[in-house]
C-alpha cells in the first residue's frame, strides 16, 4: 500500500472492485472461520478513480476486520461488505465486523500514523487508506457496530455530475 506508482484513473464499477477484492482474500477469511456476506446495491453509478488504490483500501479494511475478529469465538466472526448510493453524487462502501467493541474515544487515534491496535501492526494502513480516499475526493471514517465490532465506511463521488 505504501508503494508510490502513477495513478491510473478511469470510470469504475465499485461492485466489481469489491467482488474482485473479496476473491483475493476469500481463502484467508475461510481459514479464519469468518462468515462473509455481501450486500452490493444494483445499478450504482460509476466512480472515477484508480482501481488498484481503491482495492488497496478495501483490502486493508477487510484484513483489519479479519484480524480484529481473531479473538472472537469461531461462530461469532461475521463480516458484511456493502455498497449503496449515499447521496445524489456519491456511493458508500461499508465494512462491518463483529470483533471487539470499537471504543469511541479511540476512533480518532486509529487513523493516526504509527498508531496500531495490533501487537505487530505498523499503524500505517488506515492512514494510507484515508489519504487514498481523500485523494479521490471522498471520506473514510469509523463507527462502533452494534452490539459489537466496528464499521469502516467510505464515500466516493460518482462519475455523474
mmCIF file of C-alpha atoms in Angstrom:
data_model
loop_
_atom_site.group_PDB
_atom_site.id
_atom_site.type_symbol
_atom_site.label_atom_id
_atom_site.label_comp_id
_atom_site.label_asym_id
_atom_site.label_seq_id
_atom_site.Cartn_x
_atom_site.Cartn_y
_atom_site.Cartn_z
ATOM 1 C CA UNK A 1 0.000 0.000 0.000
ATOM 2 C CA UNK A 2 2.892 2.364 0.568
ATOM 3 C CA UNK A 3 4.319 1.917 -2.919
ATOM 4 C CA UNK A 4 4.109 5.107 -4.926
ATOM 5 C CA UNK A 5 3.114 4.409 -8.509
ATOM 6 C CA UNK A 6 1.495 6.563 -11.151
ATOM 7 C CA UNK A 7 -2.256 6.858 -10.815
ATOM 8 C CA UNK A 8 -4.434 5.310 -13.460
ATOM 9 C CA UNK A 9 -7.826 6.877 -13.076
ATOM 10 C CA UNK A 10 -10.778 5.615 -15.010
ATOM 11 C CA UNK A 11 -14.515 5.057 -14.775
ATOM 12 C CA UNK A 12 -15.059 2.124 -12.424
ATOM 13 C CA UNK A 13 -17.845 -0.081 -11.124
ATOM 14 C CA UNK A 14 -17.465 -0.190 -7.337
ATOM 15 C CA UNK A 15 -19.257 -3.552 -7.059
ATOM 16 C CA UNK A 16 -16.726 -5.116 -9.439
ATOM 17 C CA UNK A 17 -13.871 -3.751 -7.346
ATOM 18 C CA UNK A 18 -15.412 -5.062 -4.111
ATOM 19 C CA UNK A 19 -16.056 -8.501 -5.648
ATOM 20 C CA UNK A 20 -12.529 -8.776 -7.045
ATOM 21 C CA UNK A 21 -11.028 -7.759 -3.712
ATOM 22 C CA UNK A 22 -13.134 -10.301 -1.818
ATOM 23 C CA UNK A 23 -11.984 -13.009 -4.249
ATOM 24 C CA UNK A 24 -8.390 -12.147 -3.309
ATOM 25 C CA UNK A 25 -8.991 -12.669 0.417
ATOM 26 C CA UNK A 26 -11.720 -15.313 0.484
ATOM 27 C CA UNK A 27 -9.273 -18.112 1.338
ATOM 28 C CA UNK A 28 -7.868 -16.111 4.275
ATOM 29 C CA UNK A 29 -11.384 -15.418 5.547
ATOM 30 C CA UNK A 30 -12.369 -19.082 5.256
ATOM 31 C CA UNK A 31 -9.194 -20.117 7.078
ATOM 32 C CA UNK A 32 -10.095 -17.675 9.853
ATOM 33 C CA UNK A 33 -13.665 -19.058 10.068
ATOM 34 C CA UNK A 34 -15.151 -15.689 9.105
ATOM 35 C CA UNK A 35 -18.687 -15.726 7.765
ATOM 36 C CA UNK A 36 -18.773 -13.239 4.877
ATOM 37 C CA UNK A 37 -21.896 -11.617 3.456
ATOM 38 C CA UNK A 38 -22.141 -9.001 0.771
ATOM 39 C CA UNK A 39 -24.936 -6.556 0.136
ATOM 40 C CA UNK A 40 -23.993 -4.841 -3.119
ATOM 41 C CA UNK A 41 -26.648 -2.474 -4.443
ATOM 42 C CA UNK A 42 -27.566 -2.889 -8.086
ATOM 43 C CA UNK A 43 -27.391 -0.088 -10.607
ATOM 44 C CA UNK A 44 -24.878 2.101 -8.836
ATOM 45 C CA UNK A 45 -23.351 4.878 -10.913
ATOM 46 C CA UNK A 46 -19.709 4.581 -11.914
ATOM 47 C CA UNK A 47 -16.959 6.281 -9.946
ATOM 48 C CA UNK A 48 -13.758 7.838 -11.261
ATOM 49 C CA UNK A 49 -10.642 6.530 -9.612
ATOM 50 C CA UNK A 50 -7.563 4.381 -9.536
ATOM 51 C CA UNK A 51 -8.772 0.788 -9.274
ATOM 52 C CA UNK A 52 -5.615 -0.522 -7.593
ATOM 53 C CA UNK A 53 -5.680 2.171 -4.918
ATOM 54 C CA UNK A 54 -9.371 1.636 -4.154
ATOM 55 C CA UNK A 55 -8.768 -2.127 -3.967
ATOM 56 C CA UNK A 56 -5.940 -1.467 -1.521
ATOM 57 C CA UNK A 57 -8.327 0.433 0.746
ATOM 58 C CA UNK A 58 -10.984 -2.290 0.641
ATOM 59 C CA UNK A 59 -8.350 -4.984 1.173
ATOM 60 C CA UNK A 60 -6.948 -3.138 4.189
ATOM 61 C CA UNK A 61 -10.395 -2.723 5.758
ATOM 62 C CA UNK A 62 -11.298 -6.389 5.222
ATOM 63 C CA UNK A 63 -7.982 -7.680 6.561
ATOM 64 C CA UNK A 64 -8.179 -5.346 9.571
ATOM 65 C CA UNK A 65 -11.646 -6.744 10.293
ATOM 66 C CA UNK A 66 -10.331 -10.291 9.922
ATOM 67 C CA UNK A 67 -7.505 -9.540 12.371
ATOM 68 C CA UNK A 68 -9.873 -7.847 14.834
ATOM 69 C CA UNK A 69 -12.197 -10.857 14.886
ATOM 70 C CA UNK A 70 -9.411 -13.379 15.559
ATOM 71 C CA UNK A 71 -10.059 -13.134 19.311
ATOM 72 C CA UNK A 72 -13.780 -13.854 18.875
ATOM 73 C CA UNK A 73 -15.248 -17.372 19.076
ATOM 74 C CA UNK A 74 -15.335 -19.085 15.672
ATOM 75 C CA UNK A 75 -19.138 -18.950 15.275
ATOM 76 C CA UNK A 76 -19.238 -15.229 16.065
ATOM 77 C CA UNK A 77 -16.962 -13.917 13.296
ATOM 78 C CA UNK A 78 -19.195 -12.082 10.839
ATOM 79 C CA UNK A 79 -18.128 -9.684 8.118
ATOM 80 C CA UNK A 80 -20.554 -7.724 5.954
ATOM 81 C CA UNK A 81 -19.356 -5.689 2.975
ATOM 82 C CA UNK A 82 -21.947 -3.438 1.373
ATOM 83 C CA UNK A 83 -22.310 -0.748 -1.256
ATOM 84 C CA UNK A 84 -25.085 1.773 -1.776
ATOM 85 C CA UNK A 85 -25.836 5.174 -3.196
ATOM 86 C CA UNK A 86 -25.103 7.624 -0.386
ATOM 87 C CA UNK A 87 -26.133 10.922 -1.922
ATOM 88 C CA UNK A 88 -27.073 12.192 -5.361
ATOM 89 C CA UNK A 89 -23.414 12.101 -6.465
ATOM 90 C CA UNK A 90 -21.741 9.644 -4.075
ATOM 91 C CA UNK A 91 -21.521 5.949 -3.320
ATOM 92 C CA UNK A 92 -20.860 4.408 0.082
ATOM 93 C CA UNK A 93 -18.825 1.289 0.845
ATOM 94 C CA UNK A 94 -19.130 -0.198 4.341
ATOM 95 C CA UNK A 95 -17.144 -2.995 6.007
ATOM 96 C CA UNK A 96 -18.846 -4.225 9.196
ATOM 97 C CA UNK A 97 -17.300 -6.718 11.574
ATOM 98 C CA UNK A 98 -18.335 -8.458 14.772
ATOM 99 C CA UNK A 99 -14.983 -8.072 16.508
ATOM 100 C CA UNK A 100 -14.290 -6.305 19.793
ATOM 101 C CA UNK A 101 -16.197 -3.127 20.510
ATOM 102 C CA UNK A 102 -14.609 -0.090 18.881
ATOM 103 C CA UNK A 103 -14.277 2.432 21.668
ATOM 104 C CA UNK A 104 -15.465 5.902 20.586
ATOM 105 C CA UNK A 105 -12.502 7.514 22.371
ATOM 106 C CA UNK A 106 -10.061 5.586 20.148
ATOM 107 C CA UNK A 107 -11.716 6.297 16.782
ATOM 108 C CA UNK A 108 -9.644 9.411 16.066
ATOM 109 C CA UNK A 109 -6.441 7.631 17.123
ATOM 110 C CA UNK A 110 -6.791 4.696 14.727
ATOM 111 C CA UNK A 111 -6.326 6.985 11.716
ATOM 112 C CA UNK A 112 -3.109 8.498 13.096
ATOM 113 C CA UNK A 113 0.206 7.398 11.609
ATOM 114 C CA UNK A 114 2.032 4.748 13.656
ATOM 115 C CA UNK A 115 -0.951 4.084 15.933
ATOM 116 C CA UNK A 116 -1.894 0.411 15.885
ATOM 117 C CA UNK A 117 -4.185 -1.804 17.893
ATOM 118 C CA UNK A 118 -2.266 -4.869 16.648
ATOM 119 C CA UNK A 119 0.809 -6.143 18.516
ATOM 120 C CA UNK A 120 2.837 -6.300 15.300
ATOM 121 C CA UNK A 121 0.994 -3.568 13.409
ATOM 122 C CA UNK A 122 2.825 -0.678 11.777
ATOM 123 C CA UNK A 123 -0.058 1.761 12.173
ATOM 124 C CA UNK A 124 0.045 2.900 8.558
ATOM 125 C CA UNK A 125 -2.817 1.037 6.846
ATOM 126 C CA UNK A 126 -5.679 3.279 7.911
ATOM 127 C CA UNK A 127 -3.591 6.425 7.486
ATOM 128 C CA UNK A 128 -2.734 5.467 3.918
ATOM 129 C CA UNK A 129 -6.294 4.311 3.236
ATOM 130 C CA UNK A 130 -7.698 7.636 4.384
ATOM 131 C CA UNK A 131 -5.215 9.562 2.225
ATOM 132 C CA UNK A 132 -6.187 7.464 -0.817
ATOM 133 C CA UNK A 133 -9.889 8.093 -0.286
ATOM 134 C CA UNK A 134 -9.329 11.809 0.313
ATOM 135 C CA UNK A 135 -7.214 11.993 -2.880
ATOM 136 C CA UNK A 136 -10.295 10.587 -4.640
ATOM 137 C CA UNK A 137 -12.394 13.405 -3.094
ATOM 138 C CA UNK A 138 -14.090 11.032 -0.657
ATOM 139 C CA UNK A 139 -14.187 10.460 3.085
ATOM 140 C CA UNK A 140 -13.242 7.477 5.284
ATOM 141 C CA UNK A 141 -14.450 7.113 8.856
ATOM 142 C CA UNK A 142 -15.225 4.533 11.539
ATOM 143 C CA UNK A 143 -18.039 3.977 13.998
ATOM 144 C CA UNK A 144 -18.894 1.316 16.525
ATOM 145 C CA UNK A 145 -21.075 -1.552 15.289
ATOM 146 C CA UNK A 146 -23.957 -2.686 17.480
ATOM 147 C CA UNK A 147 -23.822 -4.812 19.548
ATOM 148 C CA UNK A 148 -20.059 -5.177 18.963
ATOM 149 C CA UNK A 149 -17.398 -4.627 16.370
ATOM 150 C CA UNK A 150 -16.646 -1.789 14.016
ATOM 151 C CA UNK A 151 -17.953 -0.262 10.823
ATOM 152 C CA UNK A 152 -15.466 1.337 8.460
ATOM 153 C CA UNK A 153 -17.129 3.335 5.718
ATOM 154 C CA UNK A 154 -16.019 5.480 2.860
ATOM 155 C CA UNK A 155 -17.691 7.555 0.227
ATOM 156 C CA UNK A 156 -16.518 8.298 -3.268
ATOM 157 C CA UNK A 157 -18.018 10.738 -5.733
ATOM 158 C CA UNK A 158 -19.707 9.287 -8.785
ATOM 159 C CA UNK A 159 -18.648 9.980 -12.344
ATOM 160 C CA UNK A 160 -22.029 11.644 -12.900
ATOM 161 C CA UNK A 161 -22.171 15.389 -12.411
#
